[in-house]
Amino acid sequence: MEELMQLGNQLAIATANNIDTTPELLTELARHEDIQVRQAVAGNPNTPIDVLFQLAEEFPIEFIKNPILPLLHLENHDFYKTIPHEVIQNILASEDAPEEWLIEFANSGHYDYLLLIVQNPQVSKKVLQLVTENQYCNDFIRELIEMHVNIAGEMSSGWQEYADNILQNIHDSIASGFYNTAHLGCNYYNSAKGEYYQFTFWLLGIEPKLQLAQASEYIQETIARFSDTHPEYLRELLTLKIKIPTLIEVAKNKNTPVECLIELVNHNSRVVREAAMRNPSLPRSIVNNFFQERFLATHPHTEVEKLRELYTSKWSFIRVRVAKHPNLELSDLEKLARSPEWRIRVSVASNPRADMHILKHLTQDKSILVRRAVASNSQTPQEYLEILSRDRHVHVRADVAKNPHTPSEILRLLYQEQDRRILQNIALNPATSPELKAQLELQYISRKSNYIYLWLRLFNAEYDYQGIEIKELPSQEQYDIAASAMTPIPQLLELIKIVPDNIYWEAVHNIWQQVVYNPDLSPDLLLQILNVRSVDIYAAVASHPHINNEICHKIANIKFRDLSGYRLRWLMLQNPHISLEFIENSLYDITSDVRQAALIKYKEKFANSEHQNIFLIAYNAAVYEQTPIEKLAELAKHKSVLIREAVAQNASLIEAYSYSEKARNCLKKLAKDKNQAVRLSVANNINTPIPILEVLAKNYHYKPSIYTRHQRHHNLKEHKVFVVAVKKLIQIAPEIASKYLVQYIEPNFRTIDSIPFRLAIIQNFTLPKEYFLKKLKTLNLFTWYERYLIAQNPQTSTEILQILVKDGNRVVRAAAKARLNEKS
């Protein structure tokens, strides 16, 4: 192969055409850089079939004219079924597609094939008639047949109005979310695929304002997770009815405004509240205020006057806790029992001090959770339990069956329902009569015992699947110990090893509260606390004044589900007691936000110092605009990403690009830096030259069908840099940007969600002539309305228009003729 390359392309072409050339050599020549060589290989009957399939996409005509194909078809009548889908598509779209191929696939069950056949300009009426008789022929394909010039003839007028109406209908259909896939030229919905386009559409600035209310749940969640989302979008998301996963991402986002974080800390969902609490952008003073109130609301000796003050707390969680407090007087409970907040009414309904009048009132509550709390309350009179035993919701009746004060006659009546949830609670109820229990043992398999898996709760626990069996029902005493602010942390650490989940979480939150509220905890106890697998506890310890290097190291290196990540390291850097060693190490963190936070902290440490700091000297030189280019080029090789980022943002380096080769080489080096943050700094520099933006854009290549909701793209980092670079190119050099945008409009890959993106690119950008010259043989793989927009684009070349003049669709044909007349 190397010898052939040295002898020149003509010899390679001759060798590729020679039918005596070995299959092995043809396989090598199939990778030749010269198109004529590859074309010759595609027509050689000695070429291996798998190599032919690879070349067929580029050379469909040479493939179908290859003399070996008829022989292969004689050997295997199902040969057509072995040809790759993309190859068949290219052949059917070609003007030179043989009649027998068109007939063969006109009778197939593939919608894609039918779509291409009816758009082929050379297809005969006979083949079109075969398509109409195919069971997979739908209204969209029939409309295309009616629009075919071989059926309806040329269209001299009305074509623009017709096409514009169709395009408007397509946009309206996609925007509404109610669409017929066939009407759009697609034969599938792609519910998971394609949503990537909506997000990229917005990132590139092609759609300046993203309509969040109309966006899919997945896109809303993606926007909430995106590290560079503007605060206004995050604020807007909270005004919409969004799902809990999206709320969690808003609560975690560093750009979420503080007032929004305060709102989320007060959310009904525990996971949303805790995510907001861990957000480093939420001032620690707010977290401390919350836990001060929580401490008072859970302390058994808090006086009633103080509890009444907490009635008006801005935190609904605190108000709920107050409603559970045993020191409240009946008058307080009566007032809270009429609260509009159902969670407060639930707390009152479960409060053991609630009297019969309060419980009677709550028995009629509209909330099932309130009625369930009444049914579970040990103080609920039997007459109210009898009322609740006839409740319309089975969960309320099941809670009555669990209450140890429920009369045996009510339990027998509930038993007759034969509902598994009720039977299970009757079997576990200590008040159930021996006779009834005996009946249950005969017909009901008692539930499997609960197990505590310590490896899920504690880092220092053995990885034991057998766990520790809970043999007793959760007791109110255990709950009170876990919830009380007076319970010492060592006792809580022991308690979480043996109690069920609801009590376990109460104890974990109590530990969390005490770490935040108590500044006097020793480092040794903090290290013990870090054995609990809880990101909230880790966040609390990260902010504690007695943090030391051992604690920092343990937190920074934890890797367990959502405990791993940069937010805890970022949170530690906000701690005024953090060590200089940890700050210095964080300057080299893998995450940009942590590095930036460490830099701010580092500058504060040395703000008033008379000593010269080596790192800051280098960083300041990288920032300083008067620093010589030679020095900047040297700093561009620094091991610190922060310093290389600063060089990439230095205005003097950009200014010197036009006259200094050293500056050009330095910028090119930074544009190819191994760290994404450096490449992003180059892309984000407002004056970055176009050639450098192109270097950044070239590093990314879009691969259709890779983007799905549950699949990460292996080149996602390069995509982020690509988006920033191309967005800038769109603003300053749209004709150059189009070279990189065309990869999104591959003609043989189209999803519903991608259609607006494709149409916007085709309609608004000067599509490179070189791109279409490569697609001449497969131009019909674009839908008719896309080809119409290509014809309408003022920048479309004469060569492409001359091809579209021969298009099978009468509307496309008419539009291309009109454009050619304008050019002449």
PDB file of C-alpha atoms in Angstrom, residues 265-398:
ATOM      1  CA  VAL A 265     -35.255  25.509  51.614  1.00  0.00           C
ATOM      2  CA  ASN A 266     -38.912  25.880  52.571  1.00  0.00           C
ATOM      3  CA  HIS A 267     -40.170  23.359  50.013  1.00  0.00           C
ATOM      4  CA  ASN A 268     -42.511  20.487  50.881  1.00  0.00           C
ATOM      5  CA  SER A 269     -40.049  17.934  49.545  1.00  0.00           C
ATOM      6  CA  ARG A 270     -37.256  16.932  51.913  1.00  0.00           C
ATOM      7  CA  VAL A 271     -34.806  16.207  49.087  1.00  0.00           C
ATOM      8  CA  VAL A 272     -35.390  19.651  47.557  1.00  0.00           C
ATOM      9  CA  ARG A 273     -34.945  21.387  50.930  1.00  0.00           C
ATOM     10  CA  GLU A 274     -31.718  19.558  51.632  1.00  0.00           C
ATOM     11  CA  ALA A 275     -30.318  20.191  48.146  1.00  0.00           C
ATOM     12  CA  ALA A 276     -30.857  23.916  48.665  1.00  0.00           C
ATOM     13  CA  MET A 277     -29.266  23.722  52.123  1.00  0.00           C
ATOM     14  CA  ARG A 278     -26.120  22.224  50.582  1.00  0.00           C
ATOM     15  CA  ASN A 279     -25.843  24.847  47.841  1.00  0.00           C
ATOM     16  CA  PRO A 280     -22.637  26.827  48.476  1.00  0.00           C
ATOM     17  CA  SER A 281     -24.392  29.945  47.135  1.00  0.00           C
ATOM     18  CA  LEU A 282     -26.804  29.915  50.080  1.00  0.00           C
ATOM     19  CA  PRO A 283     -25.235  32.059  52.845  1.00  0.00           C
ATOM     20  CA  ARG A 284     -24.287  29.944  55.848  1.00  0.00           C
ATOM     21  CA  SER A 285     -25.956  32.543  58.092  1.00  0.00           C
ATOM     22  CA  ILE A 286     -29.319  31.515  56.627  1.00  0.00           C
ATOM     23  CA  VAL A 287     -28.541  27.852  57.278  1.00  0.00           C
ATOM     24  CA  ASN A 288     -27.516  28.690  60.845  1.00  0.00           C
ATOM     25  CA  ASN A 289     -30.724  30.654  61.438  1.00  0.00           C
ATOM     26  CA  PHE A 290     -32.778  27.723  60.189  1.00  0.00           C
ATOM     27  CA  PHE A 291     -31.083  25.279  62.549  1.00  0.00           C
ATOM     28  CA  GLN A 292     -31.339  27.630  65.490  1.00  0.00           C
ATOM     29  CA  GLU A 293     -35.088  27.622  65.011  1.00  0.00           C
ATOM     30  CA  ARG A 294     -35.073  23.867  64.395  1.00  0.00           C
ATOM     31  CA  PHE A 295     -33.167  23.363  67.647  1.00  0.00           C
ATOM     32  CA  LEU A 296     -35.806  25.272  69.603  1.00  0.00           C
ATOM     33  CA  ALA A 297     -38.664  23.515  67.802  1.00  0.00           C
ATOM     34  CA  THR A 298     -37.247  20.068  68.680  1.00  0.00           C
ATOM     35  CA  HIS A 299     -35.969  20.790  72.196  1.00  0.00           C
ATOM     36  CA  PRO A 300     -38.312  19.197  74.771  1.00  0.00           C
ATOM     37  CA  HIS A 301     -37.834  22.072  77.266  1.00  0.00           C
ATOM     38  CA  THR A 302     -38.627  24.964  74.907  1.00  0.00           C
ATOM     39  CA  GLU A 303     -41.190  27.171  76.614  1.00  0.00           C
ATOM     40  CA  VAL A 304     -44.603  27.662  75.098  1.00  0.00           C
ATOM     41  CA  GLU A 305     -44.044  31.423  74.613  1.00  0.00           C
ATOM     42  CA  LYS A 306     -41.027  30.702  72.417  1.00  0.00           C
ATOM     43  CA  LEU A 307     -42.974  28.062  70.513  1.00  0.00           C
ATOM     44  CA  ARG A 308     -45.672  30.637  69.803  1.00  0.00           C
ATOM     45  CA  GLU A 309     -43.030  32.936  68.346  1.00  0.00           C
ATOM     46  CA  LEU A 310     -42.016  30.129  66.026  1.00  0.00           C
ATOM     47  CA  TYR A 311     -45.612  29.931  64.739  1.00  0.00           C
ATOM     48  CA  THR A 312     -44.686  32.751  62.401  1.00  0.00           C
ATOM     49  CA  SER A 313     -41.382  31.294  61.206  1.00  0.00           C
ATOM     50  CA  LYS A 314     -40.755  31.752  57.480  1.00  0.00           C
ATOM     51  CA  TRP A 315     -39.803  28.075  57.380  1.00  0.00           C
ATOM     52  CA  SER A 316     -42.835  25.834  57.008  1.00  0.00           C
ATOM     53  CA  PHE A 317     -40.683  22.941  58.272  1.00  0.00           C
ATOM     54  CA  ILE A 318     -40.257  24.793  61.578  1.00  0.00           C
ATOM     55  CA  ARG A 319     -43.975  25.492  61.847  1.00  0.00           C
ATOM     56  CA  VAL A 320     -44.659  21.781  61.298  1.00  0.00           C
ATOM     57  CA  ARG A 321     -42.204  20.895  64.062  1.00  0.00           C
ATOM     58  CA  VAL A 322     -43.822  23.344  66.440  1.00  0.00           C
ATOM     59  CA  ALA A 323     -47.195  21.668  65.871  1.00  0.00           C
ATOM     60  CA  LYS A 324     -45.661  18.382  67.104  1.00  0.00           C
ATOM     61  CA  HIS A 325     -44.212  19.850  70.301  1.00  0.00           C
ATOM     62  CA  PRO A 326     -45.519  18.335  73.576  1.00  0.00           C
ATOM     63  CA  ASN A 327     -45.336  21.698  75.436  1.00  0.00           C
ATOM     64  CA  LEU A 328     -48.098  23.294  73.356  1.00  0.00           C
ATOM     65  CA  GLU A 329     -51.326  24.059  75.161  1.00  0.00           C
ATOM     66  CA  LEU A 330     -54.725  22.938  73.913  1.00  0.00           C
ATOM     67  CA  SER A 331     -55.578  26.450  72.755  1.00  0.00           C
ATOM     68  CA  ASP A 332     -52.452  26.413  70.577  1.00  0.00           C
ATOM     69  CA  LEU A 333     -53.359  23.038  69.107  1.00  0.00           C
ATOM     70  CA  GLU A 334     -56.918  24.162  68.401  1.00  0.00           C
ATOM     71  CA  LYS A 335     -55.575  27.139  66.480  1.00  0.00           C
ATOM     72  CA  LEU A 336     -53.083  25.047  64.513  1.00  0.00           C
ATOM     73  CA  ALA A 337     -55.722  22.393  63.739  1.00  0.00           C
ATOM     74  CA  ARG A 338     -57.393  24.994  61.491  1.00  0.00           C
ATOM     75  CA  SER A 339     -54.190  25.899  59.668  1.00  0.00           C
ATOM     76  CA  PRO A 340     -54.453  26.042  55.849  1.00  0.00           C
ATOM     77  CA  GLU A 341     -51.188  24.032  55.690  1.00  0.00           C
ATOM     78  CA  TRP A 342     -52.009  20.324  55.614  1.00  0.00           C
ATOM     79  CA  ARG A 343     -48.583  19.399  57.008  1.00  0.00           C
ATOM     80  CA  ILE A 344     -49.292  21.404  60.161  1.00  0.00           C
ATOM     81  CA  ARG A 345     -52.674  19.708  60.540  1.00  0.00           C
ATOM     82  CA  VAL A 346     -50.934  16.330  60.179  1.00  0.00           C
ATOM     83  CA  SER A 347     -48.602  17.268  63.040  1.00  0.00           C
ATOM     84  CA  VAL A 348     -51.525  18.295  65.249  1.00  0.00           C
ATOM     85  CA  ALA A 349     -53.387  15.071  64.385  1.00  0.00           C
ATOM     86  CA  SER A 350     -50.390  13.014  65.529  1.00  0.00           C
ATOM     87  CA  ASN A 351     -49.717  15.102  68.640  1.00  0.00           C
ATOM     88  CA  PRO A 352     -50.499  12.961  71.748  1.00  0.00           C
ATOM     89  CA  ARG A 353     -51.819  16.081  73.528  1.00  0.00           C
ATOM     90  CA  ALA A 354     -54.595  16.637  70.984  1.00  0.00           C
ATOM     91  CA  ASP A 355     -57.931  16.196  72.783  1.00  0.00           C
ATOM     92  CA  MET A 356     -61.103  14.524  71.507  1.00  0.00           C
ATOM     93  CA  HIS A 357     -62.571  17.807  70.151  1.00  0.00           C
ATOM     94  CA  ILE A 358     -59.498  18.451  68.004  1.00  0.00           C
ATOM     95  CA  LEU A 359     -59.351  14.847  66.829  1.00  0.00           C
ATOM     96  CA  LYS A 360     -63.066  14.856  66.012  1.00  0.00           C
ATOM     97  CA  HIS A 361     -62.573  17.942  63.873  1.00  0.00           C
ATOM     98  CA  LEU A 362     -59.581  16.420  62.045  1.00  0.00           C
ATOM     99  CA  THR A 363     -61.458  13.161  61.450  1.00  0.00           C
ATOM    100  CA  GLN A 364     -63.421  15.078  58.816  1.00  0.00           C
ATOM    101  CA  ASP A 365     -60.330  16.690  57.259  1.00  0.00           C
ATOM    102  CA  LYS A 366     -60.177  16.710  53.453  1.00  0.00           C
ATOM    103  CA  SER A 367     -56.545  15.532  53.485  1.00  0.00           C
ATOM    104  CA  ILE A 368     -56.053  11.771  53.586  1.00  0.00           C
ATOM    105  CA  LEU A 369     -52.723  12.298  55.364  1.00  0.00           C
ATOM    106  CA  VAL A 370     -54.410  14.181  58.193  1.00  0.00           C
ATOM    107  CA  ARG A 371     -57.038  11.440  58.603  1.00  0.00           C
ATOM    108  CA  ARG A 372     -54.277   8.814  58.567  1.00  0.00           C
ATOM    109  CA  ALA A 373     -52.501  10.691  61.359  1.00  0.00           C
ATOM    110  CA  VAL A 374     -55.709  10.683  63.425  1.00  0.00           C
ATOM    111  CA  ALA A 375     -56.137   6.944  62.753  1.00  0.00           C
ATOM    112  CA  SER A 376     -52.593   6.281  63.984  1.00  0.00           C
ATOM    113  CA  ASN A 377     -52.776   8.494  67.082  1.00  0.00           C
ATOM    114  CA  SER A 378     -52.836   6.381  70.262  1.00  0.00           C
ATOM    115  CA  GLN A 379     -55.092   9.004  71.911  1.00  0.00           C
ATOM    116  CA  THR A 380     -57.847   8.832  69.293  1.00  0.00           C
ATOM    117  CA  PRO A 381     -61.123   7.695  70.966  1.00  0.00           C
ATOM    118  CA  GLN A 382     -62.657   4.426  69.796  1.00  0.00           C
ATOM    119  CA  GLU A 383     -65.742   6.139  68.395  1.00  0.00           C
ATOM    120  CA  TYR A 384     -63.570   8.138  65.977  1.00  0.00           C
ATOM    121  CA  LEU A 385     -61.597   5.029  65.057  1.00  0.00           C
ATOM    122  CA  GLU A 386     -64.914   3.410  64.153  1.00  0.00           C
ATOM    123  CA  ILE A 387     -65.720   6.366  61.874  1.00  0.00           C
ATOM    124  CA  LEU A 388     -62.311   6.178  60.225  1.00  0.00           C
ATOM    125  CA  SER A 389     -62.647   2.402  59.760  1.00  0.00           C
ATOM    126  CA  ARG A 390     -65.314   3.244  57.144  1.00  0.00           C
ATOM    127  CA  ASP A 391     -63.142   5.868  55.403  1.00  0.00           C
ATOM    128  CA  ARG A 392     -63.180   5.782  51.602  1.00  0.00           C
ATOM    129  CA  HIS A 393     -59.378   5.430  51.430  1.00  0.00           C
ATOM    130  CA  VAL A 394     -57.918   2.015  52.248  1.00  0.00           C
ATOM    131  CA  HIS A 395     -54.745   3.560  53.712  1.00  0.00           C
ATOM    132  CA  VAL A 396     -56.801   5.287  56.415  1.00  0.00           C
ATOM    133  CA  ARG A 397     -58.566   2.002  57.216  1.00  0.00           C
ATOM    134  CA  ALA A 398     -55.190   0.221  57.262  1.00  0.00           C
TER     135      ALA A 398
END
